[in-house]
Amino acid sequence: MRLLKTISTTRAGLLASVFLFALAVACQSGKNVDPTPEPPAPGGGGIQYQTTPVTLRKPANFPDVVYDLSKNPLTVEGVALGKTLFYDPLLSRDTTISCGFCHQQFAGFGHSDHPLSHGIDGKFGTRNVPGLENLAWGREFFWDGGVTNLDELPISPIQNPVEMDLKFSEALGRVQKSPRYPALFRAAFGSDTVTTARFLKAISQFLLTMVSADSRYDKYVRKESGGELNPDELAGLTIFQQKCTTCHATDLFTDRSYRNNGLPAGTINDQGRYTITLNEADRLKFRVPSLRNVEKTFPYMHDGRFATLDQVLNHYSSGVKDSPTLDPALKASGQLGIALTTTEKKQVIAFLKTLTDDTFINNRALSAN
Amino acid sequence: MKWTITASLLGTLLLGFAVVSCHETDVAPTGRMRIAFDNIVGTSDLKLGNGTYQNAAGESFTVTKFNYFVSNIRLRKEDGSEFVVPQDSSYFLVQEEKPASQTISLSNIPTGNYTGITFVVGVDSLRSLADISKRTGVLDPGLNDGMYWEWNSGYIFLKLEGQSAVAPAAQNNTFFFHIGGFGGGYNGKKTINNLRTITIPFKSDMASVQSTSAPTVQLKVDALSIFNGPTRLSIAQNSSVMFDTYSTSIADNYAKMFSYDRILANQ
């Protein structure tokens, strides 16, 4: 009792906290241990593990971010590791193809000049390499939306027999053995053990930093300097807003839906979204792509059938083919396609070119270097 | 003085609370139980590559791979109550080529007599969509013997592969059944759902879990049921079934492949 008398109120508070803490700890130990823990905290051996946080840029004219950053906070070290992996051909069977091989920065991270993806041993895939940008705002990925989380995406191109053709377990094994990586993994995650989650989350971190939001159009809508649009471009913007934003909505320039835009099925007979959902209503539907950097991401469409923007607009004005799943927006007026005069097409294309983001395309932080 | 009394009272209360609240979880005795999955084909033991079997369609075949996920295990107690194995410890991949994977061990089971088991074949939607760091071990999409569709995010719940003269020559006479699909949302119509919940009573037996004795419940898993179920599966007609609406018929068949065999006490 004498002892207790000497305890001040602050100490009592402290004591209470200690009890509460002890309570929490004691009860924790009674539970089952999670067999799938988050990457562990700094390991022993006196290694300093200190990451520098990176704030994802969220442009004022963009909607809310979709990616859950709380489960993979960006760090300078994580992004650097992800970038190294992105540009490392070690991740392909014959060590010739990296992610960056098909996703070229100068082409808006698409594959310039190849209608269909071109991978290992000169093999071709069945779809056009999509450009990469603003992935933090993506809900699903690939032309058919088959991948539902950015973190899982890299497994697919690495294992695809016509892309990088390497078993994922072997990719992890190679990275684990490479002298280049232990320091990078330690810096990013406090451990040089290569795990699926660390490998994938590091690549996600790098991909998430690919924010394209500095085109002339962006500066125009944000009323920043350098945001002047000429009369043709402004006229193109007006037409675009009237006739294209049903699908190419928001400043992401996609409503992230899947639609049949009236392309006659090619010989590949790609059924698109149907392959993923097995829903008849999804036959011949593909993801509405963003139009950011569209001037650089030619060729166009899921199979790269159009080489120029002129061809694309001609398709919409006069090439749309009817089918049971054709998007209703393309037959709204009782006529197939979108009515566009020659002048209007030119103006729309002039506007689309204001979506080219040279800051992004020349950003050294995203380059192989 | 007033404050110190309050403080000491508070401290005592907290201590009491700590003791009471932890009492139940810490003191309740627990033990272990094992579940052994004995893969067979009809009346024969399943032997990869070796044994030749025949389905109800009269087709001879051999088996080269047989894998399936077992998850979300619940154990039924004598008094009718259920013990739910904690989610994080409730995913297993049974692989014919890995004998050790055919016996799963459940720990921290409250002691008592158990009369049945319920589990899911496959990986539920919640876990299928969980953060990648919550999917390690057999749930690691890149390291689980190809039990994952990386082009259509989701686990393959069951794989049966083999050879048969009636399978197309263009496939080297091989057949594949890769069955998955957790009923994803996609802002509209749900995709196929091949998760199947299996409940197996231990007949009149009881598995007695004690802190000193761990029973093994042996289940028979008859791969022939995948062919000879409510739907008669013919290799000639369906030699390669993967993400396909027909796969739900195969799932209905594999839902019936498990049966109770026996309990081995204290193994």
XYZ file of C-alpha atoms in Angstrom:
636
model
C 0.000 0.000 0.000
C 2.908 2.330 0.845
C 4.244 1.796 -2.635
C 0.929 2.553 -4.239
C 0.658 5.807 -2.323
C 3.769 7.047 -4.041
C 2.457 6.366 -7.502
C 1.444 9.577 -9.178
C -1.553 9.805 -11.476
C 0.662 9.936 -14.534
C 2.323 6.761 -13.456
C -1.067 5.229 -12.925
C -1.904 6.076 -16.503
C 1.335 4.495 -17.590
C 0.580 1.433 -15.506
C -2.837 1.157 -17.105
C -1.284 1.321 -20.558
C 1.189 -1.366 -19.633
C -1.660 -3.577 -18.461
C -3.608 -2.942 -21.615
C -0.564 -3.713 -23.702
C 0.109 -6.871 -21.727
C -3.506 -7.830 -22.224
C -3.245 -7.360 -25.959
C -0.002 -9.309 -26.155
C -1.210 -12.103 -23.901
C -4.370 -12.606 -25.905
C -2.544 -12.468 -29.199
C -0.309 -15.365 -28.297
C -3.335 -17.559 -27.753
C -4.431 -17.205 -31.351
C -3.242 -19.036 -34.416
C -0.215 -17.628 -36.110
C -0.899 -16.202 -39.551
C 0.997 -18.445 -41.981
C 1.070 -15.692 -44.582
C 2.621 -12.716 -42.851
C 3.433 -9.406 -44.419
C 7.109 -8.986 -45.270
C 8.862 -8.971 -41.908
C 10.161 -5.859 -40.242
C 13.885 -5.048 -40.368
C 15.941 -8.170 -39.916
C 18.897 -8.635 -37.608
C 22.555 -8.512 -38.499
C 22.731 -4.784 -37.855
C 21.479 -4.011 -41.360
C 19.882 -0.611 -41.574
C 16.448 -0.835 -43.155
C 14.983 2.547 -43.783
C 12.733 3.272 -46.719
C 11.894 6.682 -48.101
C 8.188 7.097 -48.792
C 6.998 8.202 -52.216
C 3.659 9.951 -52.591
C 1.665 8.790 -55.586
C 0.804 11.793 -57.718
C -2.960 12.217 -57.937
C -3.683 14.786 -60.635
C -6.492 17.226 -59.805
C -8.421 16.323 -62.963
C -8.426 12.547 -62.245
C -11.024 10.445 -60.406
C -10.165 8.496 -57.233
C -7.313 5.999 -57.221
C -8.410 2.336 -57.368
C -5.193 0.593 -56.257
C -5.019 -0.009 -52.499
C -1.807 1.825 -51.614
C -2.200 0.969 -47.935
C -1.241 -2.620 -48.801
C 1.790 -1.571 -50.834
C 3.033 1.854 -49.801
C 5.340 3.305 -52.432
C 8.962 3.818 -51.437
C 11.980 5.077 -53.344
C 13.613 1.698 -52.774
C 10.567 -0.346 -53.831
C 10.131 1.678 -57.004
C 13.846 1.324 -57.833
C 13.661 -2.452 -57.396
C 10.516 -2.600 -59.522
C 12.149 -0.594 -62.269
C 15.176 -2.893 -62.294
C 12.893 -5.912 -62.626
C 10.817 -4.215 -65.331
C 13.869 -3.714 -67.504
C 15.583 -7.043 -66.727
C 15.619 -9.602 -69.594
C 16.643 -12.218 -67.013
C 12.904 -12.718 -66.553
C 12.565 -14.390 -69.964
C 13.589 -17.949 -70.825
C 16.466 -16.968 -73.108
C 17.212 -13.693 -71.286
C 16.337 -11.534 -74.291
C 12.919 -10.120 -73.409
C 12.198 -7.747 -70.550
C 8.852 -6.121 -69.738
C 10.306 -2.962 -71.260
C 10.954 -4.809 -74.528
C 7.269 -4.707 -75.394
C 6.395 -1.660 -73.295
C 8.555 1.044 -74.833
C 8.549 4.451 -73.233
C 8.776 6.377 -76.510
C 5.617 4.580 -77.640
C 3.674 5.420 -74.479
C 4.860 2.043 -73.130
C 3.190 0.242 -76.019
C 5.010 -1.690 -78.747
C 5.458 0.620 -81.678
C 4.881 -0.844 -85.130
C 3.814 -4.311 -84.016
C 0.118 -4.951 -84.583
C 0.321 -8.075 -82.424
C 2.624 -8.494 -79.452
C 6.020 -9.768 -80.460
C 7.871 -11.823 -77.868
C 10.404 -14.577 -77.378
C 11.828 -16.455 -80.419
C 10.080 -13.931 -82.667
C 6.713 -15.383 -81.677
C 3.515 -13.384 -81.947
C 0.662 -13.124 -79.521
C -2.958 -12.539 -80.460
C -3.326 -8.980 -79.202
C -1.822 -5.521 -79.507
C 0.470 -4.488 -76.614
C -1.479 -1.902 -74.620
C 0.290 1.289 -73.566
C 0.945 1.669 -69.864
C -0.054 4.717 -67.884
C -2.161 5.659 -64.871
C -2.339 2.048 -63.701
C -3.305 3.120 -60.176
C -6.680 3.980 -61.705
C -7.155 0.611 -63.411
C -9.829 -1.766 -62.128
C -8.958 -4.724 -64.325
C -6.179 -5.314 -66.789
C -5.613 -6.707 -70.282
C -7.906 -6.233 -73.259
C -10.393 -8.653 -71.721
C -9.986 -7.556 -68.085
C -8.912 -11.068 -67.095
C -6.440 -9.868 -64.489
C -8.194 -8.323 -61.520
C -5.239 -6.973 -59.579
C -2.167 -5.125 -60.808
C -0.037 -7.138 -58.368
C -0.783 -10.376 -60.206
C -0.331 -9.049 -63.698
C 3.397 -9.755 -64.277
C 2.967 -13.511 -63.774
C 1.065 -13.642 -67.033
C 3.623 -12.164 -69.507
C 6.505 -13.905 -67.721
C 4.878 -17.336 -68.126
C 3.202 -16.757 -71.491
C 4.935 -19.072 -74.021
C 4.909 -16.383 -76.726
C 6.019 -13.537 -74.479
C 8.747 -14.310 -71.932
C 8.159 -18.070 -71.521
C 9.688 -18.577 -68.109
C 8.087 -20.431 -65.230
C 7.394 -17.910 -62.516
C 9.159 -20.057 -59.909
C 12.237 -20.006 -62.131
C 12.043 -16.241 -62.528
C 12.052 -15.896 -58.745
C 14.951 -18.363 -58.528
C 17.008 -16.428 -61.063
C 16.408 -13.160 -59.249
C 17.341 -14.797 -55.950
C 20.648 -15.991 -57.423
C 21.514 -12.804 -59.292
C 24.195 -10.726 -57.545
C 22.312 -7.629 -58.528
C 19.271 -8.098 -56.362
C 20.043 -8.878 -52.699
C 20.882 -5.269 -51.899
C 17.832 -3.991 -53.775
C 15.471 -6.371 -51.963
C 17.065 -5.559 -48.595
C 16.681 -1.861 -49.235
C 13.057 -2.204 -50.299
C 11.784 -4.875 -47.915
C 14.434 -5.400 -45.233
C 15.228 -8.889 -46.470
C 17.065 -10.256 -49.467
C 14.761 -13.254 -49.686
C 12.856 -13.040 -52.956
C 9.194 -13.881 -52.443
C 6.287 -13.746 -54.850
C 4.674 -10.882 -52.934
C 7.848 -8.774 -52.758
C 8.713 -9.360 -56.403
C 5.225 -8.478 -57.607
C 4.665 -5.553 -55.276
C 7.961 -3.976 -56.304
C 6.955 -4.146 -59.971
C 3.549 -2.685 -59.047
C 5.284 0.173 -57.271
C 7.230 1.093 -60.377
C 4.161 0.742 -62.607
C 2.140 2.938 -60.271
C 4.622 5.777 -60.722
C 3.770 5.849 -64.443
C 1.366 8.750 -64.109
C 0.695 10.565 -67.357
C -1.044 13.880 -66.646
C 1.063 16.612 -68.229
C -0.212 16.720 -71.761
C -1.207 20.039 -73.256
C -4.809 19.040 -72.669
C -4.127 18.467 -68.935
C -2.570 21.893 -68.657
C -5.559 23.335 -70.490
C -8.119 21.809 -68.117
C -6.051 22.644 -65.065
C -5.549 26.192 -66.423
C -1.785 25.895 -66.206
C 0.762 27.631 -68.384
C 1.486 25.796 -71.608
C -2.161 24.778 -71.814
C -3.141 26.670 -74.927
C -5.226 24.798 -77.518
C -5.579 26.207 -81.030
C -9.012 26.670 -82.658
C -8.914 23.289 -84.437
C -7.962 21.490 -81.236
C -10.704 23.284 -79.324
C -13.237 22.399 -82.003
C -11.971 18.803 -81.811
C -12.435 18.809 -78.036
C -16.047 19.962 -78.435
C -16.795 17.214 -80.977
C -15.001 14.679 -78.784
C -17.137 15.655 -75.802
C -20.296 15.318 -77.910
C -19.501 12.067 -79.654
C -16.769 10.097 -77.870
C -17.032 10.529 -74.105
C -19.758 7.923 -73.651
C -16.865 5.441 -73.681
C -13.709 7.550 -73.419
C -14.973 9.176 -70.250
C -13.243 11.280 -67.599
C -9.701 12.537 -67.880
C -8.563 8.920 -67.863
C -10.228 8.841 -71.315
C -11.860 5.509 -70.602
C -14.898 4.468 -68.607
C -13.008 1.196 -67.970
C -15.864 -0.833 -69.430
C -15.882 -3.532 -72.149
C -17.602 -2.824 -75.420
C -18.027 -4.149 -78.912
C -17.087 -1.232 -81.148
C -18.180 -2.893 -84.366
C -14.873 -4.284 -85.603
C -15.545 -7.267 -87.860
C -14.051 -10.329 -86.091
C -10.624 -11.131 -87.524
C -9.263 -14.552 -88.419
C -7.988 -14.956 -84.846
C -11.683 -14.848 -83.890
C -10.868 -13.326 -80.506
C -14.041 -13.327 -78.426
C -12.577 -10.813 -75.940
C -14.381 -10.369 -72.651
C -16.490 -13.467 -73.263
C -13.425 -15.638 -72.628
C -13.325 -14.298 -69.077
C -16.997 -14.109 -68.167
C -18.483 -16.835 -70.438
C -21.421 -14.456 -70.726
C -22.911 -14.420 -74.242
C -23.556 -10.693 -73.878
C -19.777 -10.158 -73.651
C -18.831 -11.658 -76.997
C -16.482 -9.468 -79.044
C -16.205 -6.925 -76.249
C -12.847 -5.417 -75.342
C -11.701 -2.926 -72.765
C -12.192 0.698 -73.756
C -8.579 1.877 -73.920
C -7.417 5.215 -72.625
C -6.510 7.708 -75.333
C -3.623 9.218 -73.447
C -0.522 9.338 -75.651
C -2.669 7.863 -78.420
C -0.522 9.600 -81.038
C 2.383 7.395 -79.866
C 0.651 4.104 -79.154
C -0.092 3.080 -82.743
C -1.160 0.642 -84.061
C -4.711 0.698 -82.707
C -7.454 -1.656 -81.527
C -7.044 -4.928 -79.610
C -5.450 -6.573 -82.644
C -3.592 -3.535 -83.931
C -5.467 -3.603 -87.233
C -5.337 0.166 -87.741
C -2.013 1.914 -88.198
C -3.267 5.502 -88.111
C -5.798 7.628 -86.287
C -7.391 8.426 -89.643
C -8.208 4.751 -90.077
C -9.631 4.635 -86.570
C -11.979 7.554 -87.182
C -12.957 6.170 -90.580
C -13.919 2.962 -88.829
C -16.199 4.841 -86.451
C -17.775 6.920 -89.211
C -18.246 4.231 -91.840
C -16.765 0.852 -90.844
C -18.875 -0.234 -87.883
C -20.338 -3.691 -88.360
C -23.570 -4.639 -86.611
C -23.745 -7.743 -84.421
C -25.844 -8.838 -81.443
C -23.390 -7.329 -78.957
C -22.582 -4.104 -80.821
C -22.490 -1.226 -78.370
C -25.849 0.598 -78.329
C -23.991 3.925 -78.478
C -22.892 2.986 -82.002
C -26.408 2.652 -83.317
C -28.128 5.260 -81.222
C -29.127 7.462 -84.139
C -30.652 4.568 -86.035
C -27.529 4.558 -88.142
C -24.395 2.530 -87.540
C -21.335 4.348 -86.259
C -20.649 7.958 -85.395
C -21.454 10.674 -87.919
C -18.302 12.704 -88.543
C -17.443 15.036 -91.418
C -13.944 15.135 -92.870
C -13.290 18.426 -91.093
C -14.599 17.042 -87.813
C -12.310 14.013 -88.081
C -9.314 16.291 -88.623
C -10.307 18.369 -85.641
C -10.799 15.318 -83.404
C -7.365 14.039 -84.399
C -5.861 17.470 -83.703
C -7.427 17.273 -80.258
C -6.235 13.677 -79.653
C -2.688 14.804 -80.295
C -2.960 17.267 -77.402
C -3.092 14.137 -75.185
C 0.557 13.423 -75.917
C 2.504 13.810 -72.705
C 6.118 14.560 -73.567
C 7.015 15.004 -69.918
C 5.923 11.396 -69.341
C 7.521 10.018 -72.476
C 10.823 11.665 -71.663
C 10.722 11.100 -67.904
C 14.144 9.711 -66.993
C 12.729 8.222 -63.798
C 10.769 5.793 -65.986
C 13.590 5.029 -68.437
C 15.829 2.000 -68.501
C 19.082 4.051 -68.135
C -4.541 10.257 -2.161
C -7.888 10.093 -3.899
C -6.085 9.784 -7.229
C -3.784 6.993 -6.097
C -6.699 4.957 -4.830
C -8.470 5.409 -8.144
C -5.301 4.460 -9.938
C -4.732 1.326 -7.915
C -8.378 0.370 -8.314
C -8.104 0.840 -12.040
C -4.925 -1.214 -12.159
C -6.485 -4.047 -10.221
C -9.550 -3.953 -12.427
C -7.449 -4.102 -15.556
C -5.427 -6.969 -14.207
C -8.626 -8.807 -13.357
C -9.995 -8.088 -16.802
C -6.803 -9.356 -18.401
C -6.975 -12.597 -16.453
C -10.676 -13.163 -17.148
C -10.550 -12.279 -20.840
C -7.590 -14.490 -21.584
C -8.803 -17.295 -19.384
C -10.934 -19.116 -21.919
C -8.620 -19.048 -24.946
C -5.552 -19.970 -22.953
C -6.918 -22.696 -20.793
C -9.287 -24.588 -23.110
C -7.372 -27.758 -23.941
C -6.616 -28.427 -27.574
C -5.220 -31.238 -29.637
C -4.605 -32.219 -33.224
C -6.471 -34.077 -35.903
C -5.231 -35.364 -39.218
C -7.272 -35.862 -42.354
C -5.874 -38.383 -44.827
C -7.075 -38.242 -48.427
C -6.699 -41.660 -50.000
C -6.944 -41.180 -53.755
C -8.426 -44.191 -55.546
C -9.999 -44.994 -58.900
C -13.028 -47.190 -58.345
C -11.728 -50.200 -56.446
C -8.053 -49.636 -57.318
C -5.457 -47.428 -55.712
C -4.582 -44.433 -57.879
C -1.137 -44.847 -59.394
C 0.175 -42.008 -61.526
C 1.259 -43.123 -64.989
C 0.885 -46.817 -64.169
C -2.602 -48.033 -63.532
C -5.099 -48.290 -66.366
C -8.677 -47.573 -65.436
C -11.997 -47.537 -67.207
C -14.837 -45.033 -66.925
C -18.555 -45.653 -67.347
C -18.321 -44.519 -70.969
C -16.107 -47.574 -71.461
C -12.965 -45.545 -72.070
C -9.599 -46.757 -70.781
C -7.305 -44.128 -69.349
C -4.257 -43.508 -67.205
C -3.817 -40.616 -64.796
C -0.706 -38.406 -64.864
C -1.803 -35.636 -62.525
C -4.402 -35.340 -59.805
C -4.445 -32.208 -57.622
C -7.214 -30.483 -55.686
C -7.658 -27.751 -53.097
C -9.354 -28.425 -49.782
C -10.234 -25.364 -47.717
C -12.538 -23.776 -45.139
C -12.662 -26.818 -42.893
C -15.293 -27.169 -40.185
C -15.513 -30.026 -37.726
C -18.774 -31.205 -36.230
C -18.782 -32.046 -32.559
C -20.720 -34.761 -30.789
C -23.079 -32.126 -29.326
C -23.917 -30.790 -32.772
C -21.784 -27.651 -32.470
C -19.111 -26.851 -35.039
C -15.480 -25.912 -34.736
C -14.346 -23.706 -37.616
C -10.661 -24.105 -38.394
C -9.204 -20.562 -38.457
C -9.248 -19.206 -42.000
C -5.521 -18.607 -42.231
C -4.778 -22.266 -41.417
C -7.460 -23.752 -43.619
C -6.066 -24.062 -47.167
C -4.504 -27.271 -48.430
C -3.455 -28.571 -51.821
C -3.643 -32.353 -52.110
C -1.308 -33.631 -54.829
C -1.136 -37.263 -55.842
C 2.537 -36.842 -56.712
C 3.327 -35.575 -53.188
C 2.329 -38.216 -50.622
C 2.982 -35.818 -47.730
C 0.329 -33.461 -49.081
C -2.315 -36.198 -48.801
C -2.425 -36.037 -45.039
C -3.268 -32.648 -43.621
C -2.740 -31.792 -40.012
C -5.080 -29.521 -38.089
C -3.806 -28.169 -34.805
C -5.391 -26.191 -31.952
C -8.564 -28.240 -32.205
C -10.590 -28.119 -28.979
C -10.525 -31.530 -27.365
C -13.659 -33.607 -27.711
C -15.426 -36.094 -29.897
C -16.027 -35.195 -33.517
C -18.625 -36.795 -35.729
C -18.118 -35.212 -39.124
C -16.275 -32.784 -41.340
C -17.286 -30.088 -43.824
C -14.899 -28.511 -46.296
C -14.792 -26.688 -49.590
C -13.141 -28.027 -52.732
C -11.450 -24.943 -54.146
C -10.458 -21.500 -52.928
C -13.275 -19.145 -51.920
C -13.734 -15.769 -53.625
C -12.556 -13.759 -50.628
C -9.194 -15.509 -50.487
C -8.926 -15.621 -54.260
C -9.079 -11.829 -54.324
C -7.017 -11.222 -51.170
C -3.802 -9.227 -51.193
C -0.943 -11.199 -52.692
C 0.969 -11.196 -49.391
C -1.943 -13.118 -47.824
C -1.585 -15.891 -50.382
C 1.582 -17.806 -49.673
C 2.432 -21.507 -49.625
C -0.030 -23.486 -51.731
C -1.917 -20.265 -52.438
C 1.110 -18.602 -54.044
C -0.132 -18.073 -57.607
C 3.326 -18.503 -59.070
C 4.498 -21.468 -57.032
C 1.625 -23.898 -56.628
C 2.204 -26.406 -59.419
C 0.219 -24.364 -61.905
C -2.987 -24.364 -59.890
C -3.667 -20.783 -60.991
C -4.956 -19.039 -64.107
C -2.769 -15.979 -64.512
C -4.764 -14.868 -67.593
C -8.063 -15.022 -65.727
C -7.176 -14.333 -62.096
C -8.239 -17.278 -60.016
C -7.227 -20.670 -58.694
C -7.668 -23.958 -60.484
C -9.539 -25.982 -57.881
C -8.958 -29.406 -59.349
C -6.690 -30.799 -62.025
C -7.054 -34.247 -63.510
C -4.784 -35.051 -66.425
C -4.018 -38.300 -68.134
C -3.820 -40.270 -71.327
C -6.368 -42.201 -73.256
C -6.469 -43.700 -76.732
C -9.773 -41.890 -77.254
C -8.223 -38.456 -76.596
C -7.291 -36.574 -79.785
C -4.016 -37.457 -81.462
C -3.456 -33.706 -81.873
C -3.239 -33.561 -78.061
C -0.855 -36.558 -77.970
C -3.779 -38.594 -76.624
C -3.763 -36.588 -73.443
C -6.804 -35.213 -71.658
C -7.043 -32.276 -69.248
C -9.665 -31.237 -66.768
C -8.657 -27.976 -65.117
C -11.631 -26.877 -63.078
C -11.915 -23.514 -61.322
C -14.067 -20.381 -61.177
C -15.167 -18.772 -57.910
C -18.227 -16.866 -59.136
C -16.601 -13.477 -59.675
C -18.679 -10.336 -59.884
C -17.588 -8.239 -62.853
C -20.330 -5.641 -62.269
C -22.993 -7.914 -63.598
C -23.669 -11.540 -64.205
C -21.596 -13.815 -62.007
C -19.002 -16.025 -63.617
C -19.093 -19.799 -63.175
C -18.842 -21.026 -59.611
C -17.175 -24.395 -59.178
C -16.677 -24.163 -55.415
C -18.314 -27.185 -53.855
C -18.979 -27.733 -50.176
C -18.603 -31.299 -49.008
C -20.012 -32.666 -45.751
C -18.948 -36.087 -44.588
C -20.301 -37.672 -41.402
C -18.042 -40.228 -39.747
C -20.943 -42.715 -39.808
C -21.266 -44.108 -36.274
C -17.623 -43.389 -35.463
C -16.144 -40.522 -33.524
C -12.756 -38.898 -33.773
C -11.601 -38.273 -30.245
C -9.223 -35.326 -30.056
C -7.290 -35.173 -26.798
C -4.209 -33.249 -25.849
C -2.382 -36.575 -25.864
C -4.059 -38.286 -28.813
C -4.443 -37.127 -32.398
C -6.812 -39.212 -34.505
C -6.486 -39.558 -38.270
C -9.698 -39.464 -40.253
C -9.209 -41.308 -43.499
C -11.325 -40.300 -46.490
C -11.540 -42.107 -49.802
C -11.327 -39.876 -52.844
C -12.525 -41.683 -55.918
C -11.266 -40.010 -59.094
C -13.617 -42.229 -61.077
C -16.506 -40.138 -59.706
C -15.228 -37.268 -61.851
C -16.292 -39.350 -64.869
C -19.154 -41.365 -63.445
C -21.194 -38.786 -61.589
C -24.554 -37.167 -62.312
C -22.992 -36.279 -65.663
C -21.291 -39.102 -67.531
C -18.024 -37.550 -68.680
C -16.552 -38.969 -71.861
C -12.924 -38.305 -72.728
C -13.707 -38.716 -76.426
C -16.350 -36.006 -76.241
C -14.649 -33.674 -73.767
C -10.920 -34.246 -73.763
C -10.013 -30.769 -72.581
C -12.250 -28.926 -70.156
C -10.930 -25.791 -68.553
C -12.691 -22.428 -68.017
C -15.895 -23.479 -69.662
C -19.563 -23.682 -68.660
C -19.398 -27.479 -68.997
C -16.893 -27.475 -66.136
C -19.754 -26.976 -63.658
C -20.986 -30.486 -64.509
C -17.539 -31.830 -63.695
C -17.620 -29.903 -60.406
C -20.973 -31.519 -59.619
C -19.275 -34.842 -60.239
C -16.244 -34.176 -58.051
C -18.537 -32.982 -55.276
C -19.405 -36.679 -54.912
C -15.906 -38.156 -54.961
C -15.270 -38.014 -51.198
C -16.425 -40.669 -48.755
C -15.686 -41.675 -45.199
C -13.359 -44.614 -44.769
C -12.235 -44.985 -41.160
C -10.647 -43.365 -38.150
C -7.222 -44.365 -36.957
C -6.969 -43.469 -33.291
C -3.889 -41.704 -32.016
C -1.693 -42.038 -35.063
